[in-house]
Amino acid sequence: MNQPLAEILRPKTLDQYIGQEHLMGEGGVLRQAIESDKIYSMILWGPPGVGKTTLALLVAEVTGADFYMLSAISSGVKDIREILDKAEKSDGKSILFIDEIHRFSKSQQDSLLGAVERGIVTLIGATTENPSFEVISPLLSRCQVYTLKPLERRHLEQIIASAQKYLQEKLQCKVVFQEQEALMRISGGDARKLINAIELVAMATAPENGEMVITNELVGKIIQKNLAIYDKKGEQHYDIISAFIKSLRGSDPNAAVYWMARMLVAGEDPLFIARRMIILAAEDIGCANPNALLLANNCFQAVHHIGMPEARIVLSQTAIYLASSPKSNAAYMAIDEAIGWVKKTGDLPVPLHLRNAPTQLMKELGYHEGYKYAHDYEHNFAEQEFLPTAISGKKFYEPGSNARESELRRYLKSCWKDKYKYIILLVISLFCFSFCFAQDVHYSQFYQAPVEVNPAQAGCYDGLFRVGANQKTQWLSLTKPYVHFTFYADAPIVRNQQYRRQLSVGVLVNCDYTGDSHYNSVHPIITLSYLNALGRRGRHKIGVGVYAGFMQRSIDYAQMTFDEQFYHQIFDADNPISESFGRDKVFFFDCGAGLLWSFSPNKTDRYLLGVSAKHLTQPKQSFGDVDTRLPINIAAHFNSSFRLVSDLALQPAVYAEFQKQFYEVVFGANVEYFQMKNSYTTLFSLGGGVFYRWNDAVIVDFFFDWQNLRLGVSYDVTVSTLMKGNKGRGGLEFSLNYTFKRKKITKMGKEPCPYDIM
């Protein structure tokens, strides 16, 4: 075969062209232009081997135009001028095809402008890179850009069939492609690679009994190349670069360097890698570390100047720096939300005081009047309105949870006070500059409101009547704090000392106000529990409990900010000022159950294990025309207390909660110091401890008891690496309870339940 097989198989007619049906299929825009001989300058953008050169040749063939071809790798301005001179002297149409046009410098591309503008040549440029970045704007504006898609397997199979037909005629033998996977893998979607591989195998294989059988093993033996799984121009190109970017975003420099090495070994263009790091520096790091963008941009310049193999060192340094930088997508989210609002609200007028007033008429109309020049004021800041009136107070930029953007948050808060609702985080923790992020499990679940954890615990204190209250404030719940109140009362109502049984009832009311979207809920329930002591001494006890009640949730659209209205898709862009909103309410029945086991080996030590399920009815909730069901909540807990020395006790505890795909596990211990009034009654006690919420936060709590009164407080210290939405809650919690008429215990086993079960 004197002529390469790829040239022999190159299509000669439009019907023979394989792939790109969106352009070259029946009715395709480019096919219609070719058939009607209305060809204009164009840029063909797509991966290698998808038919860019073939398409240019077909255009010239069908239209009968003179065809000139240049490669940007080996051609310069002189070559361009020679072709343009020939084309200008020609009487017919001339097509200039430039392969790899993205490799032309700005001056080389400038030399084409005049000829393209005057129609001396019809330019067809081929590029594997995004022309928006690689082709100068004046030239790009004179060309139509067509995107060529990667060839699919069915296209490659058509090429194999075409090669098979030709080889059978040429070699006068039967050619059988018994397996195609190796050829597909070698080609990586590149038709030229596929045909070259077929040609190489066919030339190196002798027919046997008039038949040439091509298998995966044969292809592997003949093509002596250890192909990397990653192919820089095939499907794996996109998978590996995706893994690289996600590793940088995920702050794993080790994985980032590995994926970069995979690309470099496979021959990826180092400038492509550098460009992607520039984008990541702005999108995923942003204001959390502004130096990241500077370094990424300098990396691109350095790689461009020095080239491989030394460029690998610069790329590695930059990748490690980006992966190790704090992350924030606040700038990315801000511009996207701003663009969304521009599209939604249209061209809102610029406030008069922000407009220039170069003429007297404009001054008379009030232009520029009232504008405050910031540098004339203290701290170079003067409060005034910079947004259109219709969206006054709209916040697009929400600083991220990192040290640098926390400084920006404090500055913006000091400037704008409550206008844009920038919340200053309170820092009360064991670690400086830690933020108060958390989820839901706080002090109350362990010690202050046990009925809220498990309804089987109603009346478990050895008191006639117990009341309590709990207040929890969670910060950074998007825009406003989340406030939660719990009120409860419970007591035994029926006792049988002979059989050591107890029936108890409790009342619990939960109320909350979710600041980020103005949800309010009220959840009153009644609990009923039954406790039975086992054995003669009554050290083991089993309890069961149920609760039933209702829940009302509501959302007040009228009190929302523009952010929240936009999020709930109720903002009317056509009538932004006078639009009025109502309140949605959901009312549903709720029930649950619980089970517990307790063990008291002596009068000071106690252990309790329990499990509960809430929202067994899975009620339906509807807000904003979206129907959802409240998932069942499963909780398990272990509480204990045992004396270390005469006046010191250790209280380990574990709590686990699961609700659909969400879960949290908390474990830790309190240490309690106490002074006894007599052998059975505590005068006072105080203590505290530390609990760890898995992969999220450290909870620090303190408590004080004075006879029947107990006061507790807890706070979270974040250690979370979770997404912002999961960390966006938490804060400070206060709890108080009081037990009336505690009964004095004189003999173990006679009490219906441990004296202080929590």
Coordinates of N, CA, C and O in Angstrom, one line a residue, residues 393-499:
G393 N -31.1 45.8 49.5 CA -30.9 44.8 50.6 C -30.6 43.4 50.1 O -30.3 42.5 50.9
K394 N -30.6 43.2 48.8 CA -30.4 41.8 48.2 C -28.9 41.5 48.4 O -28.0 42.3 48.0
K395 N -28.6 40.3 48.9 CA -27.2 39.9 49.2 C -26.8 38.9 48.2 O -27.4 37.8 48.1
F396 N -25.8 39.1 47.4 CA -25.3 38.2 46.4 C -24.0 37.4 47.0 O -23.9 36.3 46.7
Y397 N -23.2 38.2 47.7 CA -21.9 37.6 48.2 C -22.1 37.2 49.7 O -22.4 38.0 50.5
E398 N -22.0 35.9 49.9 CA -22.0 35.4 51.3 C -20.6 34.9 51.6 O -20.2 33.8 51.1
P399 N -19.8 35.5 52.4 CA -18.4 35.1 52.7 C -18.4 33.6 53.2 O -19.3 33.2 53.9
G400 N -17.4 32.9 52.8 CA -17.3 31.5 53.2 C -16.8 31.4 54.6 O -16.4 32.3 55.3
S401 N -16.7 30.1 55.1 CA -16.3 29.8 56.4 C -14.8 29.5 56.5 O -14.4 28.4 56.6
N402 N -14.0 30.6 56.3 CA -12.5 30.4 56.4 C -12.0 31.7 57.0 O -12.7 32.7 57.1
A403 N -10.7 31.7 57.4 CA -10.2 32.8 58.1 C -10.2 34.1 57.3 O -10.6 35.1 57.9
R404 N -9.8 34.1 56.1 CA -9.7 35.3 55.3 C -11.1 35.9 55.0 O -11.3 37.1 55.2
E405 N -12.0 35.0 54.7 CA -13.4 35.6 54.4 C -14.1 35.9 55.7 O -15.1 36.7 55.6
S406 N -13.7 35.3 56.8 CA -14.3 35.8 58.1 C -13.9 37.2 58.4 O -14.7 38.0 58.9
E407 N -12.7 37.6 58.0 CA -12.3 39.0 58.1 C -13.1 39.9 57.2 O -13.6 41.0 57.6
L408 N -13.4 39.4 56.0 CA -14.2 40.2 55.1 C -15.6 40.3 55.7 O -16.3 41.4 55.6
R409 N -16.1 39.2 56.3 CA -17.5 39.2 56.9 C -17.5 40.3 58.0 O -18.5 41.1 58.1
R410 N -16.5 40.3 58.8 CA -16.5 41.3 59.9 C -16.4 42.7 59.4 O -17.1 43.6 59.9
Y411 N -15.7 42.9 58.3 CA -15.6 44.3 57.8 C -16.9 44.7 57.2 O -17.4 45.8 57.4
L412 N -17.5 43.8 56.4 CA -18.8 44.1 55.8 C -19.9 44.3 56.8 O -20.8 45.2 56.7
K413 N -19.9 43.6 57.9 CA -20.8 43.7 59.0 C -20.6 45.1 59.7 O -21.6 45.8 60.0
S414 N -19.4 45.5 59.9 CA -19.1 46.8 60.5 C -19.6 48.0 59.6 O -20.0 49.0 60.1
C415 N -19.5 47.8 58.3 CA -19.9 48.8 57.3 C -21.5 48.9 57.2 O -22.1 49.9 57.4
W416 N -22.1 47.7 57.0 CA -23.5 47.7 56.6 C -24.4 47.3 57.7 O -25.7 47.3 57.5
K417 N -23.9 47.0 58.9 CA -24.7 46.7 60.0 C -25.7 45.5 59.7 O -25.2 44.5 59.3
D418 N -27.0 45.7 59.7 CA -28.0 44.7 59.5 C -28.5 44.7 58.1 O -29.4 43.9 57.7
K419 N -28.1 45.6 57.2 CA -28.7 45.8 55.9 C -28.5 44.5 55.1 O -29.5 44.0 54.5
Y420 N -27.3 43.9 55.0 CA -27.1 42.7 54.2 C -27.1 41.5 55.1 O -26.7 40.4 54.6
K421 N -27.3 41.6 56.4 CA -27.4 40.5 57.3 C -26.1 39.6 57.3 O -26.2 38.4 57.2
Y422 N -25.0 40.3 57.3 CA -23.8 39.6 57.5 C -23.6 39.3 59.0 O -23.6 40.2 59.8
I423 N -23.6 38.0 59.4 CA -23.7 37.6 60.8 C -22.2 37.4 61.3 O -21.4 36.7 60.8
I424 N -21.9 38.1 62.5 CA -20.7 37.9 63.1 C -20.7 36.7 64.0 O -21.6 36.5 64.8
L425 N -19.8 35.8 63.8 CA -19.8 34.5 64.6 C -19.3 34.7 66.0 O -18.3 35.4 66.2
L426 N -20.0 34.2 67.0 CA -19.5 34.2 68.4 C -18.5 33.1 68.6 O -18.7 32.0 68.2
V427 N -17.5 33.5 69.3 CA -16.4 32.5 69.5 C -16.3 32.3 71.0 O -15.8 33.1 71.7
I428 N -16.9 31.1 71.4 CA -16.7 30.7 72.8 C -16.3 29.3 72.8 O -17.2 28.4 72.8
S429 N -15.1 29.0 72.7 CA -14.6 27.6 72.5 C -13.3 27.4 73.1 O -12.6 28.3 73.6
L430 N -12.8 26.1 73.0 CA -11.5 25.8 73.5 C -10.4 26.2 72.5 O -9.2 26.2 72.8
F431 N -10.8 26.4 71.2 CA -9.9 26.7 70.2 C -10.2 28.1 69.6 O -11.3 28.5 69.3
C432 N -9.1 29.0 69.5 CA -9.3 30.3 69.0 C -9.7 30.2 67.5 O -9.3 29.4 66.8
F433 N -10.6 31.2 67.2 CA -11.0 31.4 65.8 C -11.8 30.1 65.2 O -11.8 29.9 64.0
S434 N -12.4 29.3 66.1 CA -13.3 28.3 65.7 C -14.7 28.8 65.6 O -15.1 29.6 66.4
F435 N -15.4 28.3 64.6 CA -16.8 28.8 64.4 C -17.8 27.9 65.0 O -17.6 26.7 65.1
C436 N -19.0 28.5 65.4 CA -20.0 27.7 66.1 C -20.9 27.0 65.1 O -22.0 27.5 64.9
F437 N -20.4 26.0 64.4 CA -21.2 25.2 63.5 C -21.6 23.9 64.3 O -20.8 23.4 65.0
A438 N -22.8 23.4 64.0 CA -23.2 22.2 64.6 C -24.5 21.7 64.0 O -25.0 22.4 63.1
Q439 N -25.0 20.6 64.4 CA -26.3 20.1 64.0 C -27.2 20.2 65.2 O -27.4 21.2 65.7
D440 N -27.8 19.1 65.6 CA -28.9 19.2 66.5 C -28.7 18.6 67.9 O -29.2 19.0 68.9
V441 N -27.8 17.6 68.0 CA -27.7 16.9 69.3 C -26.9 17.8 70.3 O -25.7 18.0 70.1
H442 N -27.5 18.3 71.3 CA -26.8 19.1 72.3 C -27.1 18.5 73.7 O -27.4 17.4 73.9
Y443 N -26.9 19.4 74.7 CA -27.0 19.0 76.1 C -28.3 18.4 76.4 O -28.4 17.4 77.2
S444 N -29.4 18.9 75.9 CA -30.7 18.5 76.3 C -31.0 17.0 76.0 O -31.6 16.3 76.8
Q445 N -30.5 16.5 74.9 CA -30.7 15.1 74.5 C -30.2 14.2 75.6 O -30.7 13.1 75.7
F446 N -29.1 14.6 76.2 CA -28.5 13.7 77.2 C -29.0 13.8 78.6 O -29.2 12.9 79.3
Y447 N -29.2 15.1 79.0 CA -29.5 15.3 80.4 C -30.7 16.1 80.8 O -31.3 16.0 81.9
Q448 N -31.2 17.0 79.9 CA -32.2 17.9 80.3 C -33.6 17.6 79.9 O -34.5 17.9 80.5
A449 N -33.7 17.0 78.7 CA -35.1 16.7 78.2 C -35.1 15.2 77.7 O -35.2 15.0 76.5
P450 N -34.9 14.3 78.5 CA -34.8 12.9 78.1 C -36.0 12.4 77.4 O -36.0 11.5 76.5
V451 N -37.2 12.9 77.7 CA -38.4 12.5 77.0 C -38.4 12.8 75.5 O -38.9 12.1 74.7
E452 N -37.6 13.9 75.2 CA -37.5 14.2 73.8 C -36.7 13.2 73.0 O -36.9 13.0 71.8
V453 N -35.8 12.5 73.7 CA -35.0 11.4 73.1 C -35.8 10.1 73.0 O -35.8 9.5 71.9
N454 N -36.5 9.8 74.0 CA -37.2 8.5 74.1 C -38.4 8.6 74.9 O -38.3 8.9 76.1
P455 N -39.6 8.4 74.4 CA -40.9 8.6 75.2 C -41.0 7.6 76.3 O -41.7 7.8 77.3
A456 N -40.2 6.5 76.3 CA -40.2 5.5 77.4 C -39.6 6.0 78.6 O -39.7 5.4 79.7
Q457 N -39.0 7.2 78.6 CA -38.3 7.8 79.7 C -39.3 8.7 80.5 O -38.8 9.4 81.5
A458 N -40.5 8.9 80.1 CA -41.4 9.7 80.8 C -41.6 9.2 82.3 O -41.8 8.0 82.5
G459 N -41.4 10.1 83.2 CA -41.6 9.7 84.6 C -40.5 8.9 85.2 O -40.7 8.3 86.3
C460 N -39.4 8.8 84.6 CA -38.3 8.0 85.1 C -37.6 8.5 86.3 O -37.0 7.8 87.0
Y461 N -37.7 9.8 86.6 CA -37.2 10.3 87.8 C -38.0 9.9 88.9 O -39.3 9.7 88.8
D462 N -37.5 9.6 90.1 CA -38.2 9.2 91.2 C -38.8 10.5 91.9 O -38.5 10.9 93.0
G463 N -39.7 11.2 91.2 CA -40.3 12.4 91.7 C -41.8 12.4 91.3 O -42.2 11.7 90.3
L464 N -42.6 13.0 92.0 CA -44.0 13.1 91.7 C -44.2 13.9 90.5 O -45.2 13.7 89.7
F465 N -43.4 14.9 90.3 CA -43.7 15.9 89.2 C -42.3 16.5 88.8 O -41.6 17.0 89.6
R466 N -42.1 16.5 87.5 CA -40.8 17.1 87.0 C -41.2 18.1 85.9 O -42.0 17.7 85.0
V467 N -40.6 19.3 85.8 CA -40.8 20.2 84.7 C -39.4 20.7 84.2 O -38.4 20.6 85.0
G468 N -39.4 21.1 83.0 CA -38.1 21.6 82.4 C -38.3 22.4 81.2 O -39.4 22.5 80.6
A469 N -37.3 23.2 80.9 CA -37.3 24.0 79.7 C -35.9 24.0 79.1 O -34.9 23.9 79.8
N470 N -35.9 24.2 77.8 CA -34.6 24.1 77.1 C -34.7 25.2 75.9 O -35.7 25.3 75.2
Q471 N -33.6 25.9 75.8 CA -33.6 26.9 74.7 C -32.3 26.8 73.9 O -31.2 26.7 74.5
K472 N -32.4 26.6 72.6 CA -31.2 26.4 71.8 C -31.2 27.4 70.6 O -32.2 27.6 70.0
T473 N -30.1 28.0 70.4 CA -29.9 29.0 69.3 C -28.9 28.5 68.4 O -27.7 28.2 68.8
Q474 N -29.2 28.3 67.1 CA -28.3 27.8 66.1 C -27.9 29.0 65.1 O -28.8 29.6 64.6
W475 N -26.6 29.2 65.0 CA -26.2 30.3 64.1 C -25.9 29.8 62.7 O -25.8 28.6 62.5
L476 N -25.7 30.8 61.8 CA -25.3 30.5 60.4 C -26.3 29.6 59.7 O -26.0 28.8 58.9
S477 N -27.6 29.7 60.1 CA -28.6 29.0 59.3 C -29.0 29.8 58.1 O -30.1 30.3 58.0
L478 N -28.1 29.9 57.2 CA -28.2 30.6 55.9 C -28.2 32.1 56.2 O -27.2 32.8 56.0
T479 N -29.3 32.7 56.7 CA -29.4 34.1 56.8 C -29.6 34.6 58.2 O -29.2 35.7 58.6
K480 N -30.4 33.8 59.0 CA -30.8 34.2 60.3 C -30.6 33.1 61.3 O -30.7 31.9 60.9
P481 N -30.5 33.3 62.6 CA -30.4 32.2 63.6 C -31.7 31.4 63.6 O -32.8 31.8 63.4
Y482 N -31.5 30.1 64.0 CA -32.5 29.2 64.2 C -32.7 29.1 65.7 O -31.8 28.8 66.4
V483 N -33.9 29.3 66.2 CA -34.2 29.3 67.6 C -35.2 28.1 68.0 O -36.2 28.0 67.3
H484 N -34.8 27.4 69.0 CA -35.7 26.2 69.3 C -35.9 26.2 70.8 O -35.1 26.4 71.6
F485 N -37.2 26.0 71.2 CA -37.7 26.0 72.6 C -38.3 24.6 72.9 O -39.0 24.1 72.0
T486 N -38.0 24.1 74.1 CA -38.7 22.9 74.5 C -39.2 23.1 75.9 O -38.4 23.5 76.8
F487 N -40.5 22.7 76.1 CA -41.0 22.7 77.5 C -41.6 21.4 77.7 O -42.3 20.8 76.9
Y488 N -41.4 20.8 78.9 CA -41.9 19.5 79.2 C -42.3 19.4 80.7 O -41.8 20.1 81.6
A489 N -43.2 18.4 81.0 CA -43.5 18.1 82.3 C -43.9 16.6 82.3 O -44.6 16.1 81.4
D490 N -43.5 15.8 83.3 CA -43.9 14.4 83.4 C -43.9 14.0 84.8 O -43.2 14.6 85.7
A491 N -44.6 12.9 85.1 CA -44.7 12.3 86.4 C -45.3 10.9 86.4 O -46.1 10.6 85.5
P492 N -45.0 10.1 87.4 CA -45.6 8.8 87.5 C -47.1 9.1 87.9 O -47.4 9.9 88.8
I493 N -48.0 8.3 87.4 CA -49.4 8.5 87.8 C -50.0 7.2 88.5 O -51.0 7.3 89.2
V494 N -49.4 6.1 88.2 CA -49.8 4.8 88.8 C -48.6 4.1 89.2 O -47.7 3.8 88.4
R495 N -48.5 3.6 90.5 CA -47.4 2.9 91.0 C -47.9 1.6 91.7 O -48.9 1.6 92.4
N496 N -47.1 0.6 91.6 CA -47.4 -0.7 92.3 C -46.1 -1.1 92.9 O -45.2 -1.7 92.2
Q497 N -45.9 -0.8 94.2 CA -44.6 -1.1 94.8 C -44.4 -2.6 95.0 O -43.3 -3.1 95.0
Q498 N -45.5 -3.3 95.2 CA -45.4 -4.8 95.4 C -44.8 -5.4 94.1 O -43.9 -6.3 94.3
Y499 N -45.3 -5.0 93.0 CA -44.8 -5.6 91.7 C -43.7 -4.8 91.0 O -43.2 -5.1 90.0

